[in-house]
CSV table of C-alpha atoms in Angstrom, one decimal:
chain,number,residue,atom,x,y,z
A,1,MET,CA,-31.5,17.6,-4.4
A,2,ARG,CA,-28.5,19.0,-3.3
A,3,ASP,CA,-27.0,22.1,-3.8
A,4,SER,CA,-23.5,21.5,-5.7
A,5,GLU,CA,-21.8,24.7,-5.2
A,6,ALA,CA,-22.7,24.4,-1.8
A,7,THR,CA,-19.5,24.3,0.9
A,8,TRP,CA,-19.7,22.4,3.5
A,9,PRO,CA,-17.3,24.2,6.0
A,10,ASP,CA,-15.7,22.6,8.8
A,11,PRO,CA,-17.7,23.0,12.0
A,12,ALA,CA,-14.4,24.9,13.6
A,13,GLY,CA,-14.8,27.5,10.2
A,14,VAL,CA,-11.3,26.7,9.3
A,15,ASP,CA,-10.4,28.5,5.9
A,16,LEU,CA,-9.7,25.6,4.0
A,17,PRO,CA,-6.6,25.5,1.6
A,18,LEU,CA,-8.2,23.9,-1.3
A,19,ALA,CA,-11.4,25.5,-1.4
A,20,GLY,CA,-12.3,26.6,-5.0
A,21,VAL,CA,-10.5,23.4,-6.0
A,22,LEU,CA,-12.5,21.5,-9.2
A,23,VAL,CA,-11.7,17.4,-8.7
A,24,LEU,CA,-13.4,15.1,-11.5
A,25,ASP,CA,-13.2,11.8,-9.5
A,26,LEU,CA,-13.1,9.0,-12.3
A,27,SER,CA,-11.8,6.2,-9.9
A,28,GLN,CA,-13.1,3.4,-8.1
A,29,PHE,CA,-12.6,1.3,-4.7
A,30,LEU,CA,-10.1,2.6,-2.7
A,31,ALA,CA,-6.7,4.1,-3.8
A,32,GLY,CA,-7.7,7.0,-6.2
A,33,PRO,CA,-11.4,7.5,-4.5
A,34,SER,CA,-9.2,7.5,-1.3
A,35,CYS,CA,-7.1,10.6,-2.9
A,36,ALA,CA,-10.3,12.5,-3.9
A,37,LEU,CA,-11.1,11.7,-0.7
A,38,ARG,CA,-8.4,13.8,1.2
A,39,LEU,CA,-8.8,16.9,-1.2
A,40,ALA,CA,-12.4,17.0,-0.1
A,41,ASP,CA,-11.4,17.2,3.3
A,42,PHE,CA,-8.9,20.4,2.5
A,43,GLY,CA,-12.2,22.2,1.0
A,44,ALA,CA,-12.2,20.7,-2.9
A,45,ASP,CA,-15.0,20.6,-4.7
A,46,VAL,CA,-15.1,16.8,-5.9
A,47,ILE,CA,-17.4,15.6,-8.3
A,48,LYS,CA,-17.2,11.3,-8.9
A,49,VAL,CA,-18.3,10.5,-12.4
A,50,GLU,CA,-19.9,7.0,-12.8
A,51,ARG,CA,-21.4,4.9,-14.4
A,52,PRO,CA,-25.2,5.5,-14.7
A,53,GLN,CA,-25.6,1.2,-13.9
A,54,GLY,CA,-24.2,1.2,-10.5
A,55,GLY,CA,-21.9,3.4,-10.1
A,56,ASP,CA,-18.4,2.6,-8.7
A,57,LEU,CA,-18.3,-0.8,-8.2
A,58,CYS,CA,-17.1,0.1,-4.8
A,59,ARG,CA,-21.0,0.6,-3.7
A,60,GLY,CA,-21.6,-3.0,-3.6
A,61,LEU,CA,-18.3,-4.0,-1.9
A,62,HIS,CA,-20.2,-5.1,1.6
A,63,ILE,CA,-17.8,-5.6,4.1
A,64,ALA,CA,-19.3,-7.4,7.1
A,65,ASP,CA,-22.5,-6.9,5.2
A,66,LEU,CA,-22.9,-3.4,6.9
A,67,ALA,CA,-24.3,-1.4,4.3
A,68,PHE,CA,-25.4,1.9,4.2
A,69,GLU,CA,-28.6,3.7,2.3
A,70,GLY,CA,-28.1,0.8,0.1
A,71,ASP,CA,-24.6,1.4,-0.9
A,72,SER,CA,-21.9,-0.3,1.2
A,73,ALA,CA,-20.4,1.7,4.6
A,74,LEU,CA,-17.4,1.0,2.7
A,75,PHE,CA,-18.3,3.5,-0.4
A,76,HIS,CA,-19.3,6.1,1.9
A,77,THR,CA,-16.7,5.8,3.9
A,78,ILE,CA,-14.0,6.3,0.9
A,79,ASN,CA,-16.5,9.0,-1.2
A,80,ARG,CA,-17.6,11.3,2.1
A,81,GLY,CA,-18.7,14.8,1.1
A,82,LYS,CA,-18.4,14.2,-2.7
A,83,GLN,CA,-21.2,15.2,-5.3
A,84,SER,CA,-22.6,12.2,-7.6
A,85,PHE,CA,-22.4,12.7,-12.0
A,86,THR,CA,-23.4,9.9,-13.7
A,87,ALA,CA,-22.1,9.2,-17.2
A,88,ASP,CA,-21.4,6.5,-19.6
A,89,LEU,CA,-18.2,7.2,-21.1
A,90,LYS,CA,-18.8,4.7,-24.3
A,91,ASN,CA,-21.8,6.9,-25.2
A,92,PRO,CA,-20.7,10.2,-27.3
A,93,GLY,CA,-23.0,12.7,-25.5
A,94,ASP,CA,-22.1,11.7,-22.5
A,95,LEU,CA,-18.3,11.2,-23.1
A,96,ARG,CA,-18.8,15.5,-24.4
A,97,ARG,CA,-20.3,16.5,-20.8
A,98,VAL,CA,-17.2,14.9,-19.8
A,99,ALA,CA,-15.3,16.8,-21.4
A,100,ALA,CA,-16.8,20.0,-20.6
A,101,LEU,CA,-16.5,19.2,-17.1
A,102,VAL,CA,-12.6,18.7,-18.0
A,103,GLU,CA,-12.7,22.0,-19.6
A,104,ARG,CA,-13.1,23.6,-16.2
A,105,ALA,CA,-11.3,21.1,-13.6
A,106,ASP,CA,-8.2,22.0,-12.0
A,107,VAL,CA,-7.5,17.6,-10.9
A,108,LEU,CA,-8.7,14.5,-12.9
A,109,ILE,CA,-8.0,11.5,-11.1
A,110,HIS,CA,-8.5,8.1,-12.5
A,111,ASN,CA,-6.9,4.2,-11.7
A,112,PHE,CA,-8.8,2.6,-15.3
A,113,ARG,CA,-6.1,0.0,-17.1
A,114,PRO,CA,-3.5,1.0,-19.3
A,115,GLY,CA,-4.7,2.1,-23.0
A,116,VAL,CA,-8.4,2.9,-21.6
A,117,MET,CA,-8.6,6.4,-21.5
A,118,GLU,CA,-6.9,6.6,-24.6
A,119,ARG,CA,-9.4,4.8,-26.4
A,120,LEU,CA,-11.5,7.1,-24.5
A,121,GLY,CA,-10.0,10.3,-25.8
A,122,LEU,CA,-9.5,11.1,-22.5
A,123,ASP,CA,-5.7,10.3,-22.3
A,124,TYR,CA,-2.8,12.9,-20.4
A,125,GLU,CA,-2.3,14.5,-24.4
A,126,ALA,CA,-5.9,14.3,-25.0
A,127,ALA,CA,-7.4,16.2,-21.4
A,128,ARG,CA,-3.8,18.4,-21.6
A,129,THR,CA,-4.8,20.0,-24.8
A,130,LEU,CA,-8.7,20.6,-23.9
A,131,ASN,CA,-7.2,22.0,-20.2
A,132,PRO,CA,-2.9,22.9,-20.4
A,133,ARG,CA,-3.8,23.6,-16.5
A,134,LEU,CA,-5.1,20.4,-15.4
A,135,ILE,CA,-3.3,17.8,-12.8
A,136,TYR,CA,-3.8,14.7,-14.4
A,137,ALA,CA,-3.3,12.2,-11.9
A,138,THR,CA,-3.2,8.5,-12.3
A,139,VAL,CA,-3.0,5.1,-10.3
A,140,THR,CA,-2.2,1.7,-12.0
A,141,GLY,CA,-1.3,-1.6,-10.5
A,142,TYR,CA,2.4,-2.2,-11.5
A,143,GLY,CA,2.8,1.0,-13.6
A,144,GLU,CA,2.2,1.8,-17.5
A,145,GLN,CA,5.1,-0.7,-18.7
A,146,GLY,CA,6.1,-3.9,-18.0
A,147,PRO,CA,5.4,-7.7,-17.7
A,148,TRP,CA,2.5,-6.9,-14.8
A,149,ARG,CA,1.3,-4.2,-16.6
A,150,ASN,CA,-2.2,-5.6,-17.6
A,151,LYS,CA,-2.4,-7.9,-13.8
A,152,PRO,CA,-5.3,-6.8,-11.8
A,153,GLY,CA,-4.3,-3.6,-9.2
A,154,GLN,CA,-5.9,-5.3,-6.1
A,155,ASP,CA,-4.2,-4.8,-2.9
A,156,LEU,CA,-3.6,-8.5,-1.7
A,157,LEU,CA,-1.8,-9.5,-5.3
A,158,VAL,CA,0.3,-6.4,-4.7
A,159,GLN,CA,1.5,-7.2,-0.9
A,160,ALA,CA,1.8,-11.0,-2.9
A,161,LEU,CA,4.4,-9.6,-5.4
A,162,SER,CA,6.0,-6.7,-3.3
A,163,GLY,CA,7.2,-8.9,-0.6
A,164,PHE,CA,5.3,-7.6,1.8
A,165,THR,CA,3.7,-10.9,2.9
A,166,TRP,CA,7.1,-12.2,4.5
A,167,LEU,CA,7.8,-9.5,7.1
A,168,SER,CA,4.7,-9.8,9.1
A,169,GLY,CA,4.6,-13.6,10.8
A,170,ASP,CA,7.0,-15.8,13.1
A,171,ALA,CA,9.6,-18.0,11.0
A,172,ASP,CA,7.9,-20.6,11.2
A,173,GLN,CA,4.4,-19.5,9.4
A,174,GLY,CA,3.7,-18.9,5.5
A,175,PRO,CA,3.5,-15.5,4.4
A,176,VAL,CA,1.2,-13.3,6.0
A,177,PRO,CA,-0.9,-10.2,4.2
A,178,ALA,CA,-1.5,-7.1,6.3
A,179,GLY,CA,-5.2,-6.9,7.5
A,180,VAL,CA,-5.7,-3.8,6.0
A,181,SER,CA,-5.5,-2.7,2.6
A,182,VAL,CA,-1.8,-0.6,2.8
A,183,ALA,CA,-1.3,-0.8,-1.1
A,184,ASP,CA,-4.3,1.0,-1.7
A,185,LEU,CA,-4.0,3.5,1.1
A,186,ALA,CA,-0.5,4.2,0.6
A,187,ALA,CA,-1.1,5.1,-3.3
A,188,GLY,CA,-3.8,7.0,-2.3
A,189,SER,CA,-1.8,9.0,-0.2
A,190,HIS,CA,1.0,8.9,-2.2
A,191,LEU,CA,-1.1,10.1,-5.2
A,192,ALA,CA,-2.7,13.2,-3.3
A,193,GLN,CA,0.8,14.7,-2.1
A,194,GLY,CA,1.6,14.5,-5.5
A,195,VAL,CA,-1.5,16.2,-6.5
A,196,LEU,CA,-0.5,19.1,-3.5
A,197,ALA,CA,3.0,19.7,-4.9
A,198,ALA,CA,1.6,19.7,-8.8
A,199,LEU,CA,-0.8,22.9,-7.4
A,200,VAL,CA,2.1,24.2,-5.4
A,201,ARG,CA,3.9,24.7,-8.7
A,202,ARG,CA,1.1,25.5,-11.2
A,203,GLY,CA,0.4,28.4,-8.9
A,204,VAL,CA,3.8,29.6,-9.6
A,205,THR,CA,4.3,28.7,-13.0
A,206,GLY,CA,0.5,28.0,-14.2
A,207,ARG,CA,1.7,24.9,-15.8
A,208,GLY,CA,-0.5,21.7,-15.5
A,209,ALA,CA,1.1,18.0,-14.6
A,210,ARG,CA,0.6,14.4,-14.8
A,211,ILE,CA,0.9,12.6,-11.8
A,212,GLU,CA,1.8,8.6,-11.8
A,213,VAL,CA,1.8,6.2,-8.9
A,214,SER,CA,1.1,2.7,-8.7
A,215,LEU,CA,0.3,0.0,-6.4
A,216,MET,CA,3.3,-2.0,-6.7
A,217,GLU,CA,5.9,1.2,-6.4
A,218,SER,CA,3.6,2.7,-3.1
A,219,ALA,CA,4.0,-0.8,-1.4
A,220,LEU,CA,8.0,-1.3,-2.3
A,221,ASP,CA,7.9,3.0,-1.0
A,222,LEU,CA,6.1,1.3,2.6
A,223,GLN,CA,9.2,-0.9,3.1
A,224,PHE,CA,11.9,1.0,2.1
A,225,GLU,CA,13.6,0.6,4.9
A,226,GLN,CA,14.0,-3.0,4.9
A,227,PHE,CA,14.3,-3.2,1.5
A,228,THR,CA,17.2,-0.5,1.5
A,229,THR,CA,19.3,-2.8,4.3
A,230,PHE,CA,18.2,-5.9,1.6
A,231,LEU,CA,19.9,-3.7,-1.6
A,232,ASN,CA,23.0,-3.2,0.6
A,233,SER,CA,24.2,-6.3,1.8
A,234,ASP,CA,24.3,-9.9,0.7
A,235,ARG,CA,20.7,-9.8,-0.8
A,236,ALA,CA,19.4,-13.1,1.3
A,237,GLN,CA,15.9,-13.1,2.1
A,238,PRO,CA,15.6,-11.9,6.0
A,239,ARG,CA,14.7,-14.0,8.6
A,240,ARG,CA,12.2,-13.6,10.3
A,241,SER,CA,11.9,-14.1,14.0
A,242,ALA,CA,10.9,-17.4,15.2
A,243,VAL,CA,9.6,-16.1,18.6
A,244,ASN,CA,7.4,-12.7,18.2
A,245,ASN,CA,8.7,-11.6,15.1
A,246,ALA,CA,8.0,-7.6,14.7
A,247,ASN,CA,10.9,-6.7,12.2
A,248,VAL,CA,12.9,-8.5,9.8
A,249,TYR,CA,15.8,-6.7,10.7
A,250,VAL,CA,15.7,-5.3,14.2
A,251,ALA,CA,17.1,-7.3,17.7
A,252,ALA,CA,15.9,-8.3,20.4
A,253,PRO,CA,13.3,-7.8,22.0
A,254,TYR,CA,11.2,-5.7,19.7
A,255,GLY,CA,8.0,-7.5,19.6
A,256,LEU,CA,5.0,-8.3,21.3
A,257,TYR,CA,4.8,-10.4,24.5
A,258,ARG,CA,1.7,-12.5,26.2
A,259,SER,CA,1.3,-11.2,30.1
A,260,ALA,CA,-1.0,-12.7,32.5
A,261,ASP,CA,-3.7,-11.2,31.6
A,262,GLY,CA,-3.0,-10.0,27.9
A,263,HIS,CA,0.0,-8.7,26.0
A,264,LEU,CA,2.7,-6.3,25.7
A,265,ALA,CA,4.8,-4.0,23.4
A,266,VAL,CA,8.3,-4.0,24.0
A,267,ALA,CA,10.5,-2.1,21.2
A,268,MET,CA,14.7,-0.8,21.3
A,269,THR,CA,15.6,-1.3,24.4
A,270,PRO,CA,19.4,-2.7,26.0
A,271,VAL,CA,19.0,-6.3,27.1
A,272,GLY,CA,21.3,-5.7,29.8
A,273,ARG,CA,18.9,-3.2,30.8
A,274,LEU,CA,15.7,-5.0,30.5
A,275,ALA,CA,17.2,-7.5,32.3
A,276,GLU,CA,17.9,-5.6,35.5
A,277,LEU,CA,14.3,-3.5,35.6
A,278,ILE,CA,12.3,-7.0,35.6
A,279,ASP,CA,14.3,-9.3,37.8
A,280,CYS,CA,15.4,-11.6,35.0
A,281,PRO,CA,18.4,-13.1,35.5
A,282,ALA,CA,17.9,-15.7,32.9
A,283,LEU,CA,19.0,-13.0,30.2
A,284,ALA,CA,22.8,-12.7,31.9
A,285,PRO,CA,24.2,-14.8,28.8
A,286,TYR,CA,22.6,-12.4,26.1
A,287,THR,CA,23.3,-9.1,27.6
A,288,ASP,CA,25.7,-8.4,25.1
A,289,PRO,CA,24.7,-5.6,22.8
A,290,ALA,CA,26.5,-6.9,19.6
A,291,ARG,CA,24.6,-10.2,20.2
A,292,ALA,CA,21.5,-8.6,20.5
A,293,PHE,CA,20.2,-9.8,16.8
A,294,ALA,CA,22.3,-13.0,16.2
A,295,ASP,CA,20.9,-14.6,19.6
A,296,ARG,CA,17.8,-12.6,18.9
A,297,ASP,CA,15.4,-15.8,19.4
A,298,ALA,CA,16.9,-17.0,22.3
A,299,ILE,CA,15.9,-13.5,24.0
A,300,LYS,CA,12.5,-13.3,23.0
A,301,ALA,CA,12.2,-17.3,24.0
A,302,ILE,CA,13.5,-15.7,27.7
A,303,LEU,CA,11.0,-12.8,27.4
A,304,ALA,CA,8.7,-14.7,27.0
A,305,VAL,CA,8.0,-16.9,29.7
A,306,HIS,CA,9.3,-14.2,32.1
A,307,LEU,CA,6.9,-11.6,31.1
A,308,ALA,CA,3.9,-14.1,30.8
A,309,THR,CA,4.0,-14.7,34.5
A,310,ARG,CA,3.0,-10.9,35.6
A,311,PRO,CA,0.2,-9.0,34.7
A,312,THR,CA,0.6,-6.5,31.6
A,313,ALA,CA,-0.3,-2.9,34.1
A,314,TYR,CA,2.6,-4.6,36.4
A,315,TRP,CA,5.3,-4.4,33.8
A,316,LEU,CA,4.3,-0.8,32.4
A,317,GLY,CA,4.5,0.2,36.0
A,318,LEU,CA,8.1,-0.7,35.6
A,319,LEU,CA,9.5,0.2,32.8
A,320,GLU,CA,6.9,3.6,31.5
A,321,PRO,CA,8.6,5.8,34.4
A,322,VAL,CA,12.0,5.1,33.3
A,323,GLY,CA,11.5,5.6,29.8
A,324,ILE,CA,11.6,2.5,28.0
A,325,TRP,CA,10.1,2.3,25.1
A,326,CYS,CA,6.6,-0.4,25.7
A,327,ALA,CA,2.8,-0.1,25.1
A,328,GLU,CA,0.0,-2.3,26.2
A,329,VAL,CA,-1.7,-3.8,23.3
A,330,LEU,CA,-5.1,-2.9,22.8
A,331,ASP,CA,-8.0,-4.4,20.5
A,332,TRP,CA,-11.0,-2.0,19.5
A,333,PRO,CA,-13.1,-2.6,22.3
A,334,ALA,CA,-10.6,-1.2,24.6
A,335,LEU,CA,-8.7,1.6,22.2
A,336,ALA,CA,-12.5,3.2,22.1
A,337,ALA,CA,-12.8,3.2,25.5
A,338,HIS,CA,-9.3,4.4,26.8
A,339,PRO,CA,-8.9,8.3,27.3
A,340,GLY,CA,-6.0,8.5,25.0
A,341,PHE,CA,-8.8,7.8,21.6
A,342,ALA,CA,-11.1,10.1,23.4
A,343,ALA,CA,-8.3,12.6,23.4
A,344,LEU,CA,-7.9,12.1,20.2
A,345,ASP,CA,-11.1,13.0,18.6
A,346,ALA,CA,-10.5,10.8,16.0
A,347,ILE,CA,-14.1,10.2,14.5
A,348,GLN,CA,-16.9,11.7,13.4
A,349,GLU,CA,-20.7,11.2,12.1
A,350,VAL,CA,-22.0,11.5,8.8
A,351,GLU,CA,-24.9,12.1,7.5
A,352,GLY,CA,-27.0,10.6,4.4
A,353,GLU,CA,-29.4,11.8,2.0
A,354,GLN,CA,-32.2,9.7,3.6
A,355,GLY,CA,-31.1,10.9,6.9
A,356,ALA,CA,-29.2,7.5,8.0
A,357,ARG,CA,-26.3,8.4,10.5
A,358,LEU,CA,-22.5,6.2,9.8
A,359,VAL,CA,-19.6,6.6,12.2
A,360,THR,CA,-16.6,6.8,10.8
A,361,THR,CA,-13.0,8.0,11.3
A,362,ARG,CA,-12.2,11.6,10.2
A,363,CYS,CA,-9.5,13.9,8.0
A,364,PRO,CA,-5.8,12.8,10.4
A,365,VAL,CA,-4.4,16.3,9.6
A,366,ARG,CA,-5.3,19.4,11.3
A,367,ILE,CA,-5.3,22.6,10.2
A,368,ASP,CA,-4.3,25.6,12.0
A,369,GLY,CA,-5.2,23.5,14.9
A,370,ALA,CA,-8.5,22.4,14.0
A,371,VAL,CA,-10.1,19.2,13.7
A,372,LEU,CA,-11.3,18.5,10.0
A,373,LYS,CA,-15.1,16.5,9.8
A,374,ALA,CA,-17.2,16.2,7.6
A,375,GLN,CA,-20.7,16.2,7.7
A,376,ARG,CA,-22.2,14.5,4.2
A,377,ALA,CA,-22.1,10.7,3.8
A,378,GLY,CA,-20.9,9.7,0.2
A,379,PRO,CA,-23.5,10.6,-2.8
A,380,ARG,CA,-27.2,9.0,-4.0
A,381,LEU,CA,-25.7,7.5,-7.7
A,382,GLY,CA,-26.3,10.1,-9.7
A,383,ALA,CA,-27.8,12.3,-7.2
A,384,ASP,CA,-25.8,15.9,-8.3
A,385,THR,CA,-26.0,15.0,-12.0
A,386,ASP,CA,-28.6,17.6,-13.3
A,387,ALA,CA,-27.3,20.9,-10.7
A,388,ILE,CA,-23.9,20.0,-12.3
A,389,ALA,CA,-25.4,20.3,-15.4
A,390,ALA,CA,-26.8,23.4,-14.7
A,391,ARG,CA,-23.9,24.6,-13.1
A,392,PHE,CA,-21.6,24.2,-15.8
A,393,GLY,CA,-23.7,25.1,-18.7
A,394,LEU,CA,-23.1,21.6,-20.2
A,395,PRO,CA,-25.4,20.0,-23.0
A,396,PRO,CA,-28.4,18.2,-22.8
A,397,ALA,CA,-28.0,14.1,-22.1
A,398,GLU,CA,-28.1,12.1,-24.6
A,399,ASP,CA,-30.7,9.1,-24.8
A,400,ARG,CA,-28.9,6.2,-23.5
A,401,SER,CA,-31.1,3.2,-24.9
């Protein structure tokens, strides 16, 4: 059994800023656990409270059938460095044990549907009575009010409802979702920001706080640039470019283009300057900057034909030395083999309790110049229950049968 009081410092020996902060993570799947993950990366002592039977549902959410020590690899990716404390919140004895942890915690995170914590007696008002200094952090799908209140808070559904799926893809396509769980992960990041802000205020005033985010509000925040334009224009649905769409409101040449041997990304640059550099006289009628948006499909169609005639490296050799914003388009094998990726030191290896090893990404934040890497994968279900109970002097567990 691991010592649940043990700290797992960064290999560089950095003084982690959240050392000594106790976090109770009652959340499942991605949004809440990703918030707790980042707090753990910053040194917090994170206790993951899970159901005795099965634990976090994410343990069984296998992606590409990739398993790790009996759980999904996804679970260990999002829960590395945490401890597992099992409790059936419908069992009065277990609920009292969790309440005793709430009394000692600095932060509580949950993503139960609205009303669940009230029925359990661990809603914000009850928790604040137990612990006035508590930072009570919640994730919902669509907030506590309104007609969407009880809809499932799932990433793809939120992308669909938020308008996000009409920003990608070309004009002749239907809605296109993002290939990653953008709403979940944005919400987790926003929740962590709120928790950190509340901890700073508590350090000054001694007061706890209630921090609330929803997947929908986070998805809207991700779209703030485009949605602000919509709100301050004629409020018509923006038209995606019919050719190589990359941003609904940005003029040509912004987009991805096929080259003779791959693809090339070209960002904001004057069309006339680009035409000169790549020797494309067909663009001459479209070099008026004022028409770069109105004529973007025509411009992009010409560029698509022209850029396909030479390899990516050829175009980069012309454009990069003079400061044109462009880049080759890498797939994951090419990215992983690139010296630029190696220089980032962006991955780490974590070890499970049975000795299995998993390669995953690391915390993207550096502190005092140090790269933050964890050593532990996610915990075995209930692995730390007894040690945590002894550490905090919790009453003995009652029979759950």
